[in-house]
């Protein structure tokens, strides 16, 4: 932490600042420039976090030097983390594509979708059981019945299952059925929920909040990891900006930025980022070209009949067609789709 | 709902759109303009929400006509709602000021703060027991012990108590102690939590999320009200924008906008909006001048020693001095502070 | 400037960084912490601006210590700057209210507006001659004819005239007529135009750009001042955010922030900030309560017939009624409206 | 245009609204729903733009049906527009890569860069002569001397030249030297400048403003086209959001959105979007994969010595290496780099 003082700070004010910092066990180092005096604080920066430095007389700016996350930081791990979910692996040379309906609406639509996306190269099945909806009057999912259907289709297809958990009280029941627990964008800073999924050792798919910076996302991952669960996959899904031509603004650059900052895998959700069916493929292509470790895509056998997110769901044929291009682009940047898919394609 | 079609839409496409809409029990009304054909949908617009209209062939735009919230809408209520919390009232001619420490740190600091803010004109006491923190390594509050201290100080001072609830599992315990439950900005779209506080009939202070539009805030209130709890107070506390000179961007205009859109009371939190002590007073003055029904302010006997939010907490003397001006401004716009405070001032 | 290096930086890299900095005439000061080594750069920080420090091997972060503006900084001036425009003064104890139509549409409407706003307490007359319009097909003002009408009404009323200049080639002609030149939000970073109005010594009203930070606004003022023109008044008029309930998001906190950062006067434009007539008054009240030095308000004798910005223009009666409250609020925060207005009210 | 009225609107108010609309030569069509009455306006919607509909009694919402741009709209042109710049073509099957230094700093660096980027597959040379800089104390370019150097290197290399024009007074001189005039992000709504470059028939590269929506960008293009100049190329270069990990937020989705909305070519500037050298390649890959018609990239023989934007400039070797991958990705999505480059690669 570096403390920049105001011009004309008095010695007593400077002494007071140093005393407060040193009382927390850090050392200070004063450097007098032509216009500003600077106090460097050496030691455990975290202890300074609670100190209201800006409220002390004579302080102009406080500049943190260290990153506030540790377990999620690149340096923490010798290499990139591979997260294993059932038989699938996220973060390796094989692109991990998670696909399926926004909501599980019934057995048949789920089975049909699962086998089709698997044939096209997806390695994991998504499907909403508990749905967060902006309006209290919207369809909110089939709940536990959907979890049972997901487990059933997993048995048949072998596809590991990813589904969202929205409430600390649901964590246990969801974990009984799902291979990977998803934390949605609106719950990215639901700290109670983050801690709760951290206590399990089930892989977690953590979606970036609509107003979360890359730093906030890494701190949310840190919450989970601080409980001992290192199996966290980050997901860029668009942020909220002034642009209204798309549902959210897909922050493509977050993918390479995150790949540099953390050892955790990073995937992209082109369905929510664009919010319109015709944008899903170009956004997916971009994410793969920029180095994403995988994709999460909403697919429905009949998007026009979908009970939620029909506007942004791909049909089975559209998904299959997109995956052909995804596979080719992956090849250019040193990745590949699963072998079976390559054959299918 | 109005559906704008693409130029050159075919009759079969138009028919299909009308059939889908009519199959949900609405009537349609086609109007052919010079460049676009428009389909007006008459009836229960809500049923159309799930229909993926944009994904149908020939559809260019979908324009909602009705507001997606009902119970929270101005028209729902004959007049402004008064929310009673203990002996205090929010939404009436008396300005409701909620003040107290960010976190309850101990009995003495809480008592000292409570009596001082009461003397200065506050009618409710705030104090954090469970604290949402961006970093898992920050102080997260004293928990139930803090709730007990709040209840104790309420007995002594008569000030009703407002405190945050962050987890569906904590709702019952917090409701045992608190007069008003606060939903923090990060949980504004934690729909499970909203439903849970909706089931109680305890007043709720709902803070606007960092990336929530005014519409999102009203829909979050609707979630609570849809469970039967009409005692909701909305709180503007700043949104996230590109500006970094302040912690958040205080959306002052949201106050008059909300006062027109809803019958619910609207207060402002100048402490979180600015994030710096010297901004609290000007933001509070602005909120009162613009018609806010109250304020929520962080106050600490010794901000430099605060365990959280010290940078934005007012000292007791600063709060008292701010409240004198607040009282005078309130008078200009037809409001007043509690009588006892007027005497004290 | 403080340079934070990456963990494990090599001595040769550190030496190279220091050499580059010292080659520009600054001194360096190395401080080795537990996890990071820090290089403090002492001397003329401005020279470092062009140095691509982030692109040097071993550099992790670069933290500027000094502010990049000088003439606009609070410290540059012994006290607040008073900008004199004709007989009016902006930045003193009298609130400076600039009012008039969005566009000058004709002699009669301009005269009627001028006398009415003067009676209500305005000290300067605004009126657009050259109008920036988002669409090329919108009304773009009467041009020089409007300038003549403004000068004519100034002669009759004594009100100094403020009007926008949009093109470096118009600066001379506009300066022949206007007492104060306005730089609109869309031109806040039109650096050629800033330099051009800087060469004149005519007062400048500089409106904040829609995506400009407080820092950007101060740097734009610095451009003008660097040419020798110190008569700059800053104007908050809303920024662009995700919120669509208002035309822009009025950044109320920018007013007190700017008052601390600079000696220049700061006014607010509640008309553009809200974009709707019914928001003008509450935003104006808030700005005055928060310490603004003045207001800029669109007023039209018949808003429904206005050729531009009719939705956000006040009628003469609405303006008069707003100004009564403005005068009372000003009194609470130690300001006042002109004496004649007080009588009129 | 569709006008949604308030519940309980009176017949006289409705009549007044219809009269005003019809007085402008449009027809109205009233549709009474269960909760709202709707007035459809049929005819030239543009004429309604100036009408302050929202300020009329009884009006709740105004919903535009038609797009406010025409010449730029997809429907205006039978197919995609090809913009020819010297021997190069933007918008065809060959990817148009524009590369060169941020600022022209001298003859040698410019020649070296030009031949290197040409060998790697670039078809146009960029180089700043007049530079917009946020601070008045930064290097602002060599001016006309730079234009001469650009023309000289064009003669030697055959590469057409793109350079920025910032001032209406510079348009003629820049047009004497440059093959394509660039309008920078900060001038995207400098309407005087847009009109001026519209009067020439020289191709224009129009960069998206930092706070411009896709719609604003298309309206800015419309300004140029309304003067008769149809040779406009749009450039996505990042928008301003709350995220600070990158200089701007690259709005990747704007590329496919624009490709659907307009017949004009769309390119991307990965250098400004990311602001950091290591992000240029991933952003460029993403843009190509998502369907961009070209790229604009800052390249410098020695980025560490660059007088501006050194942090985000690629070295010659980095550019060459990036272009190999760009070429392969282009192949996957049906594009290619120039043949000579393919050989070189």
PDB file of N, CA, C and O in Angstrom, chain C residues 16 20 49-50 52 54-55 133 136-139 167-169 186 189-192 196 211 216 222-223 240 277 303-304 307 311, chain D residues 16 20 49-50 52 54-55 133 136-140 167-169 186 189-192 196 211 216 222-223 240 277 303-304 307 311:
ATOM      1  N   UNK C  16      17.174  -1.366 -16.232  1.00  0.00           N
ATOM      2  CA  UNK C  16      16.705  -0.773 -17.485  1.00  0.00           C
ATOM      3  C   UNK C  16      15.579   0.226 -17.222  1.00  0.00           C
ATOM      4  O   UNK C  16      15.557   1.326 -17.773  1.00  0.00           O
ATOM      5  N   UNK C  20      15.779   4.322 -18.055  1.00  0.00           N
ATOM      6  CA  UNK C  20      14.835   5.047 -18.920  1.00  0.00           C
ATOM      7  C   UNK C  20      14.220   6.236 -18.183  1.00  0.00           C
ATOM      8  O   UNK C  20      14.111   7.325 -18.734  1.00  0.00           O
ATOM      9  N   UNK C  49       4.811  10.766 -18.943  1.00  0.00           N
ATOM     10  CA  UNK C  49       3.532  10.408 -19.569  1.00  0.00           C
ATOM     11  C   UNK C  49       3.676   9.630 -20.861  1.00  0.00           C
ATOM     12  O   UNK C  49       2.900   8.741 -21.168  1.00  0.00           O
ATOM     13  N   UNK C  50       4.667  10.013 -21.653  1.00  0.00           N
ATOM     14  CA  UNK C  50       4.803   9.381 -22.964  1.00  0.00           C
ATOM     15  C   UNK C  50       5.538   8.054 -22.903  1.00  0.00           C
ATOM     16  O   UNK C  50       5.550   7.291 -23.867  1.00  0.00           O
ATOM     17  N   UNK C  52       6.244   4.418 -22.461  1.00  0.00           N
ATOM     18  CA  UNK C  52       5.362   3.239 -22.376  1.00  0.00           C
ATOM     19  C   UNK C  52       5.847   2.286 -21.294  1.00  0.00           C
ATOM     20  O   UNK C  52       6.305   1.188 -21.579  1.00  0.00           O
ATOM     21  N   UNK C  54       4.368   0.453 -19.111  1.00  0.00           N
ATOM     22  CA  UNK C  54       3.718  -0.850 -18.989  1.00  0.00           C
ATOM     23  C   UNK C  54       4.268  -1.853 -19.976  1.00  0.00           C
ATOM     24  O   UNK C  54       4.125  -3.063 -19.799  1.00  0.00           O
ATOM     25  N   UNK C  55       4.881  -1.350 -21.040  1.00  0.00           N
ATOM     26  CA  UNK C  55       5.372  -2.284 -22.043  1.00  0.00           C
ATOM     27  C   UNK C  55       6.793  -2.747 -21.742  1.00  0.00           C
ATOM     28  O   UNK C  55       7.357  -3.547 -22.470  1.00  0.00           O
ATOM     29  N   UNK C 133     -27.151  18.261 -33.431  1.00  0.00           N
ATOM     30  CA  UNK C 133     -28.286  17.340 -33.416  1.00  0.00           C
ATOM     31  C   UNK C 133     -27.818  15.951 -33.799  1.00  0.00           C
ATOM     32  O   UNK C 133     -27.070  15.800 -34.779  1.00  0.00           O
ATOM     33  N   UNK C 136     -28.990  14.074 -38.765  1.00  0.00           N
ATOM     34  CA  UNK C 136     -28.740  15.147 -39.742  1.00  0.00           C
ATOM     35  C   UNK C 136     -30.038  15.754 -40.253  1.00  0.00           C
ATOM     36  O   UNK C 136     -30.004  16.767 -40.954  1.00  0.00           O
ATOM     37  N   UNK C 137     -31.152  15.139 -39.936  1.00  0.00           N
ATOM     38  CA  UNK C 137     -32.418  15.610 -40.487  1.00  0.00           C
ATOM     39  C   UNK C 137     -33.168  16.512 -39.503  1.00  0.00           C
ATOM     40  O   UNK C 137     -34.289  16.927 -39.771  1.00  0.00           O
ATOM     41  N   UNK C 138     -32.578  16.798 -38.342  1.00  0.00           N
ATOM     42  CA  UNK C 138     -33.257  17.637 -37.346  1.00  0.00           C
ATOM     43  C   UNK C 138     -32.954  19.118 -37.599  1.00  0.00           C
ATOM     44  O   UNK C 138     -31.982  19.475 -38.264  1.00  0.00           O
ATOM     45  N   UNK C 139     -33.756  19.982 -37.008  1.00  0.00           N
ATOM     46  CA  UNK C 139     -33.574  21.433 -37.067  1.00  0.00           C
ATOM     47  C   UNK C 139     -32.241  21.805 -36.419  1.00  0.00           C
ATOM     48  O   UNK C 139     -31.952  21.411 -35.302  1.00  0.00           O
ATOM     49  N   UNK C 167     -17.801  24.822 -34.064  1.00  0.00           N
ATOM     50  CA  UNK C 167     -16.865  24.653 -35.171  1.00  0.00           C
ATOM     51  C   UNK C 167     -15.782  25.728 -35.015  1.00  0.00           C
ATOM     52  O   UNK C 167     -16.103  26.885 -34.734  1.00  0.00           O
ATOM     53  N   UNK C 168     -14.538  25.345 -35.182  1.00  0.00           N
ATOM     54  CA  UNK C 168     -13.457  26.335 -35.045  1.00  0.00           C
ATOM     55  C   UNK C 168     -13.682  27.532 -35.969  1.00  0.00           C
ATOM     56  O   UNK C 168     -13.315  28.653 -35.632  1.00  0.00           O
ATOM     57  N   UNK C 169     -14.310  27.289 -37.115  1.00  0.00           N
ATOM     58  CA  UNK C 169     -14.519  28.383 -38.071  1.00  0.00           C
ATOM     59  C   UNK C 169     -15.598  29.354 -37.620  1.00  0.00           C
ATOM     60  O   UNK C 169     -15.720  30.449 -38.176  1.00  0.00           O
ATOM     61  N   UNK C 186     -20.876  17.188 -26.608  1.00  0.00           N
ATOM     62  CA  UNK C 186     -20.311  16.369 -27.685  1.00  0.00           C
ATOM     63  C   UNK C 186     -18.974  16.902 -28.186  1.00  0.00           C
ATOM     64  O   UNK C 186     -18.245  16.224 -28.883  1.00  0.00           O
ATOM     65  N   UNK C 189     -14.256  17.058 -25.991  1.00  0.00           N
ATOM     66  CA  UNK C 189     -12.892  16.655 -26.338  1.00  0.00           C
ATOM     67  C   UNK C 189     -12.576  16.974 -27.792  1.00  0.00           C
ATOM     68  O   UNK C 189     -11.760  16.303 -28.423  1.00  0.00           O
ATOM     69  N   UNK C 190     -13.205  18.016 -28.316  1.00  0.00           N
ATOM     70  CA  UNK C 190     -12.828  18.563 -29.619  1.00  0.00           C
ATOM     71  C   UNK C 190     -11.679  19.530 -29.327  1.00  0.00           C
ATOM     72  O   UNK C 190     -11.883  20.723 -29.061  1.00  0.00           O
ATOM     73  N   UNK C 191     -10.469  18.977 -29.348  1.00  0.00           N
ATOM     74  CA  UNK C 191      -9.335  19.723 -28.800  1.00  0.00           C
ATOM     75  C   UNK C 191      -9.004  20.971 -29.620  1.00  0.00           C
ATOM     76  O   UNK C 191      -8.542  21.974 -29.091  1.00  0.00           O
ATOM     77  N   UNK C 192      -9.263  20.907 -30.935  1.00  0.00           N
ATOM     78  CA  UNK C 192      -9.027  22.086 -31.768  1.00  0.00           C
ATOM     79  C   UNK C 192      -9.937  23.230 -31.336  1.00  0.00           C
ATOM     80  O   UNK C 192      -9.515  24.392 -31.232  1.00  0.00           O
ATOM     81  N   UNK C 196      -9.021  26.872 -29.605  1.00  0.00           N
ATOM     82  CA  UNK C 196      -9.459  28.094 -30.276  1.00  0.00           C
ATOM     83  C   UNK C 196     -10.179  29.034 -29.295  1.00  0.00           C
ATOM     84  O   UNK C 196      -9.915  30.232 -29.299  1.00  0.00           O
ATOM     85  N   UNK C 211     -19.450  10.852 -21.743  1.00  0.00           N
ATOM     86  CA  UNK C 211     -18.638   9.764 -21.198  1.00  0.00           C
ATOM     87  C   UNK C 211     -17.373  10.312 -20.560  1.00  0.00           C
ATOM     88  O   UNK C 211     -16.382   9.598 -20.428  1.00  0.00           O
ATOM     89  N   UNK C 216     -11.404  13.980 -16.912  1.00  0.00           N
ATOM     90  CA  UNK C 216     -11.434  14.405 -18.321  1.00  0.00           C
ATOM     91  C   UNK C 216     -11.951  15.837 -18.444  1.00  0.00           C
ATOM     92  O   UNK C 216     -11.465  16.618 -19.266  1.00  0.00           O
ATOM     93  N   UNK C 222      -8.294  22.488 -18.756  1.00  0.00           N
ATOM     94  CA  UNK C 222      -6.857  22.786 -18.813  1.00  0.00           C
ATOM     95  C   UNK C 222      -6.431  23.172 -20.238  1.00  0.00           C
ATOM     96  O   UNK C 222      -5.568  24.028 -20.428  1.00  0.00           O
ATOM     97  N   UNK C 223      -7.014  22.500 -21.239  1.00  0.00           N
ATOM     98  CA  UNK C 223      -6.724  22.844 -22.640  1.00  0.00           C
ATOM     99  C   UNK C 223      -7.013  24.314 -22.916  1.00  0.00           C
ATOM    100  O   UNK C 223      -6.247  25.001 -23.573  1.00  0.00           O
ATOM    101  N   UNK C 240     -23.655   9.257 -19.474  1.00  0.00           N
ATOM    102  CA  UNK C 240     -24.365   8.127 -20.073  1.00  0.00           C
ATOM    103  C   UNK C 240     -24.113   6.868 -19.247  1.00  0.00           C
ATOM    104  O   UNK C 240     -22.967   6.472 -19.036  1.00  0.00           O
ATOM    105  N   UNK C 277     -39.552  17.363 -18.548  1.00  0.00           N
ATOM    106  CA  UNK C 277     -39.903  18.612 -17.879  1.00  0.00           C
ATOM    107  C   UNK C 277     -40.076  18.449 -16.378  1.00  0.00           C
ATOM    108  O   UNK C 277     -39.619  19.273 -15.601  1.00  0.00           O
ATOM    109  N   UNK C 303     -43.705  25.359 -24.663  1.00  0.00           N
ATOM    110  CA  UNK C 303     -42.850  24.179 -24.902  1.00  0.00           C
ATOM    111  C   UNK C 303     -43.424  23.225 -25.944  1.00  0.00           C
ATOM    112  O   UNK C 303     -42.668  22.613 -26.712  1.00  0.00           O
ATOM    113  N   UNK C 304     -44.729  23.133 -25.978  1.00  0.00           N
ATOM    114  CA  UNK C 304     -45.337  22.189 -26.910  1.00  0.00           C
ATOM    115  C   UNK C 304     -45.073  22.576 -28.356  1.00  0.00           C
ATOM    116  O   UNK C 304     -45.202  21.753 -29.264  1.00  0.00           O
ATOM    117  N   UNK C 307     -39.179  24.030 -31.333  1.00  0.00           N
ATOM    118  CA  UNK C 307     -38.585  23.314 -32.468  1.00  0.00           C
ATOM    119  C   UNK C 307     -37.525  22.315 -32.019  1.00  0.00           C
ATOM    120  O   UNK C 307     -37.069  21.502 -32.808  1.00  0.00           O
ATOM    121  N   UNK C 311     -39.632  18.672 -24.962  1.00  0.00           N
ATOM    122  CA  UNK C 311     -39.969  17.763 -23.866  1.00  0.00           C
ATOM    123  C   UNK C 311     -39.344  18.157 -22.543  1.00  0.00           C
ATOM    124  O   UNK C 311     -39.818  17.775 -21.487  1.00  0.00           O
TER     125      UNK C 311
ATOM    126  N   UNK D  16     -56.495  16.365 -28.997  1.00  0.00           N
ATOM    127  CA  UNK D  16     -55.408  17.329 -29.170  1.00  0.00           C
ATOM    128  C   UNK D  16     -54.151  16.644 -29.718  1.00  0.00           C
ATOM    129  O   UNK D  16     -53.480  17.147 -30.620  1.00  0.00           O
ATOM    130  N   UNK D  20     -52.388  17.483 -33.410  1.00  0.00           N
ATOM    131  CA  UNK D  20     -50.999  17.909 -33.594  1.00  0.00           C
ATOM    132  C   UNK D  20     -50.274  17.007 -34.573  1.00  0.00           C
ATOM    133  O   UNK D  20     -49.545  17.466 -35.445  1.00  0.00           O
ATOM    134  N   UNK D  49     -40.283  14.003 -35.177  1.00  0.00           N
ATOM    135  CA  UNK D  49     -39.116  14.063 -34.280  1.00  0.00           C
ATOM    136  C   UNK D  49     -39.093  15.318 -33.423  1.00  0.00           C
ATOM    137  O   UNK D  49     -38.678  15.292 -32.271  1.00  0.00           O
ATOM    138  N   UNK D  50     -39.475  16.440 -33.996  1.00  0.00           N
ATOM    139  CA  UNK D  50     -39.378  17.699 -33.261  1.00  0.00           C
ATOM    140  C   UNK D  50     -40.554  17.914 -32.322  1.00  0.00           C
ATOM    141  O   UNK D  50     -40.527  18.790 -31.472  1.00  0.00           O
ATOM    142  N   UNK D  52     -42.751  17.747 -29.309  1.00  0.00           N
ATOM    143  CA  UNK D  52     -42.498  17.321 -27.925  1.00  0.00           C
ATOM    144  C   UNK D  52     -43.678  16.512 -27.390  1.00  0.00           C
ATOM    145  O   UNK D  52     -44.409  16.950 -26.510  1.00  0.00           O
ATOM    146  N   UNK D  54     -43.950  13.941 -25.529  1.00  0.00           N
ATOM    147  CA  UNK D  54     -43.960  13.562 -24.121  1.00  0.00           C
ATOM    148  C   UNK D  54     -44.481  14.677 -23.240  1.00  0.00           C
ATOM    149  O   UNK D  54     -44.900  14.451 -22.112  1.00  0.00           O
ATOM    150  N   UNK D  55     -44.418  15.906 -23.751  1.00  0.00           N
ATOM    151  CA  UNK D  55     -44.840  17.020 -22.904  1.00  0.00           C
ATOM    152  C   UNK D  55     -46.333  17.295 -23.062  1.00  0.00           C
ATOM    153  O   UNK D  55     -46.863  18.189 -22.417  1.00  0.00           O
ATOM    154  N   UNK D 133      -5.172  14.514 -27.959  1.00  0.00           N
ATOM    155  CA  UNK D 133      -4.601  14.031 -26.703  1.00  0.00           C
ATOM    156  C   UNK D 133      -5.407  14.569 -25.533  1.00  0.00           C
ATOM    157  O   UNK D 133      -5.729  15.766 -25.509  1.00  0.00           O
ATOM    158  N   UNK D 136      -3.359  18.636 -22.580  1.00  0.00           N
ATOM    159  CA  UNK D 136      -2.784  19.623 -23.500  1.00  0.00           C
ATOM    160  C   UNK D 136      -1.263  19.597 -23.492  1.00  0.00           C
ATOM    161  O   UNK D 136      -0.635  20.248 -24.323  1.00  0.00           O
ATOM    162  N   UNK D 137      -0.668  18.858 -22.561  1.00  0.00           N
ATOM    163  CA  UNK D 137       0.785  18.846 -22.460  1.00  0.00           C
ATOM    164  C   UNK D 137       1.412  17.646 -23.166  1.00  0.00           C
ATOM    165  O   UNK D 137       2.611  17.453 -23.105  1.00  0.00           O
ATOM    166  N   UNK D 138       0.605  16.820 -23.839  1.00  0.00           N
ATOM    167  CA  UNK D 138       1.142  15.637 -24.515  1.00  0.00           C
ATOM    168  C   UNK D 138       1.565  15.985 -25.956  1.00  0.00           C
ATOM    169  O   UNK D 138       1.135  16.984 -26.523  1.00  0.00           O
ATOM    170  N   UNK D 139       2.370  15.114 -26.532  1.00  0.00           N
ATOM    171  CA  UNK D 139       2.820  15.244 -27.925  1.00  0.00           C
ATOM    172  C   UNK D 139       1.617  15.185 -28.857  1.00  0.00           C
ATOM    173  O   UNK D 139       0.812  14.274 -28.783  1.00  0.00           O
ATOM    174  N   UNK D 140       1.510  16.199 -29.745  1.00  0.00           N
ATOM    175  CA  UNK D 140       0.307  16.245 -30.574  1.00  0.00           C
ATOM    176  C   UNK D 140       0.561  16.019 -32.064  1.00  0.00           C
ATOM    177  O   UNK D 140      -0.254  16.405 -32.901  1.00  0.00           O
ATOM    178  N   UNK D 167     -10.181  18.811 -37.291  1.00  0.00           N
ATOM    179  CA  UNK D 167     -10.625  20.213 -37.302  1.00  0.00           C
ATOM    180  C   UNK D 167     -11.158  20.490 -38.704  1.00  0.00           C
ATOM    181  O   UNK D 167     -10.543  20.104 -39.703  1.00  0.00           O
ATOM    182  N   UNK D 168     -12.301  21.148 -38.776  1.00  0.00           N
ATOM    183  CA  UNK D 168     -12.869  21.464 -40.097  1.00  0.00           C
ATOM    184  C   UNK D 168     -11.858  22.220 -40.966  1.00  0.00           C
ATOM    185  O   UNK D 168     -11.849  22.067 -42.179  1.00  0.00           O
ATOM    186  N   UNK D 169     -11.006  23.023 -40.321  1.00  0.00           N
ATOM    187  CA  UNK D 169     -10.052  23.824 -41.091  1.00  0.00           C
ATOM    188  C   UNK D 169      -8.927  22.981 -41.671  1.00  0.00           C
ATOM    189  O   UNK D 169      -8.180  23.444 -42.526  1.00  0.00           O
ATOM    190  N   UNK D 186     -13.363  10.726 -30.392  1.00  0.00           N
ATOM    191  CA  UNK D 186     -13.788  11.937 -29.671  1.00  0.00           C
ATOM    192  C   UNK D 186     -14.511  12.929 -30.585  1.00  0.00           C
ATOM    193  O   UNK D 186     -15.151  13.858 -30.118  1.00  0.00           O
ATOM    194  N   UNK D 189     -19.196  12.820 -32.816  1.00  0.00           N
ATOM    195  CA  UNK D 189     -20.382  13.679 -32.862  1.00  0.00           C
ATOM    196  C   UNK D 189     -20.002  15.152 -33.026  1.00  0.00           C
ATOM    197  O   UNK D 189     -20.726  16.043 -32.604  1.00  0.00           O
ATOM    198  N   UNK D 190     -18.871  15.383 -33.665  1.00  0.00           N
ATOM    199  CA  UNK D 190     -18.490  16.733 -34.098  1.00  0.00           C
ATOM    200  C   UNK D 190     -19.169  16.905 -35.459  1.00  0.00           C
ATOM    201  O   UNK D 190     -18.627  16.575 -36.517  1.00  0.00           O
ATOM    202  N   UNK D 191     -20.402  17.400 -35.390  1.00  0.00           N
ATOM    203  CA  UNK D 191     -21.256  17.356 -36.580  1.00  0.00           C
ATOM    204  C   UNK D 191     -20.738  18.249 -37.703  1.00  0.00           C
ATOM    205  O   UNK D 191     -20.916  17.956 -38.880  1.00  0.00           O
ATOM    206  N   UNK D 192     -20.063  19.346 -37.335  1.00  0.00           N
ATOM    207  CA  UNK D 192     -19.492  20.224 -38.359  1.00  0.00           C
ATOM    208  C   UNK D 192     -18.430  19.451 -39.156  1.00  0.00           C
ATOM    209  O   UNK D 192     -18.358  19.538 -40.381  1.00  0.00           O
ATOM    210  N   UNK D 196     -18.378  18.246 -43.109  1.00  0.00           N
ATOM    211  CA  UNK D 196     -17.264  18.685 -43.957  1.00  0.00           C
ATOM    212  C   UNK D 196     -16.634  17.507 -44.713  1.00  0.00           C
ATOM    213  O   UNK D 196     -16.376  17.607 -45.902  1.00  0.00           O
ATOM    214  N   UNK D 211     -18.892   6.823 -25.901  1.00  0.00           N
ATOM    215  CA  UNK D 211     -20.215   6.636 -25.290  1.00  0.00           C
ATOM    216  C   UNK D 211     -21.292   6.570 -26.357  1.00  0.00           C
ATOM    217  O   UNK D 211     -22.456   6.831 -26.076  1.00  0.00           O
ATOM    218  N   UNK D 216     -26.160   5.629 -32.488  1.00  0.00           N
ATOM    219  CA  UNK D 216     -25.451   6.908 -32.641  1.00  0.00           C
ATOM    220  C   UNK D 216     -24.403   6.825 -33.746  1.00  0.00           C
ATOM    221  O   UNK D 216     -24.196   7.774 -34.501  1.00  0.00           O
ATOM    222  N   UNK D 222     -24.691   8.587 -41.132  1.00  0.00           N
ATOM    223  CA  UNK D 222     -25.752   9.218 -41.917  1.00  0.00           C
ATOM    224  C   UNK D 222     -25.444  10.698 -42.191  1.00  0.00           C
ATOM    225  O   UNK D 222     -25.731  11.204 -43.276  1.00  0.00           O
ATOM    226  N   UNK D 223     -24.847  11.374 -41.211  1.00  0.00           N
ATOM    227  CA  UNK D 223     -24.436  12.772 -41.396  1.00  0.00           C
ATOM    228  C   UNK D 223     -23.506  12.910 -42.595  1.00  0.00           C
ATOM    229  O   UNK D 223     -23.631  13.822 -43.401  1.00  0.00           O
ATOM    230  N   UNK D 240     -16.822   3.058 -23.258  1.00  0.00           N
ATOM    231  CA  UNK D 240     -16.463   3.333 -21.876  1.00  0.00           C
ATOM    232  C   UNK D 240     -17.485   2.684 -20.947  1.00  0.00           C
ATOM    233  O   UNK D 240     -18.672   2.932 -21.052  1.00  0.00           O
ATOM    234  N   UNK D 277      -0.595  -4.112 -25.031  1.00  0.00           N
ATOM    235  CA  UNK D 277      -0.032  -4.873 -26.152  1.00  0.00           C
ATOM    236  C   UNK D 277      -0.482  -6.330 -26.194  1.00  0.00           C
ATOM    237  O   UNK D 277      -0.798  -6.865 -27.256  1.00  0.00           O
ATOM    238  N   UNK D 303       8.346  -0.175 -29.847  1.00  0.00           N
ATOM    239  CA  UNK D 303       7.248   0.385 -29.037  1.00  0.00           C
ATOM    240  C   UNK D 303       7.734   1.109 -27.794  1.00  0.00           C
ATOM    241  O   UNK D 303       7.139   2.098 -27.376  1.00  0.00           O
ATOM    242  N   UNK D 304       8.808   0.609 -27.213  1.00  0.00           N
ATOM    243  CA  UNK D 304       9.265   1.223 -25.969  1.00  0.00           C
ATOM    244  C   UNK D 304       9.723   2.664 -26.188  1.00  0.00           C
ATOM    245  O   UNK D 304       9.835   3.436 -25.255  1.00  0.00           O
ATOM    246  N   UNK D 307       6.481   7.753 -29.197  1.00  0.00           N
ATOM    247  CA  UNK D 307       6.112   9.023 -28.579  1.00  0.00           C
ATOM    248  C   UNK D 307       4.652   9.037 -28.123  1.00  0.00           C
ATOM    249  O   UNK D 307       4.227   9.945 -27.432  1.00  0.00           O
ATOM    250  N   UNK D 311       2.377   1.704 -25.145  1.00  0.00           N
ATOM    251  CA  UNK D 311       1.901   0.552 -24.367  1.00  0.00           C
ATOM    252  C   UNK D 311       1.035  -0.400 -25.177  1.00  0.00           C
ATOM    253  O   UNK D 311       0.886  -1.560 -24.838  1.00  0.00           O
TER     254      UNK D 311
END
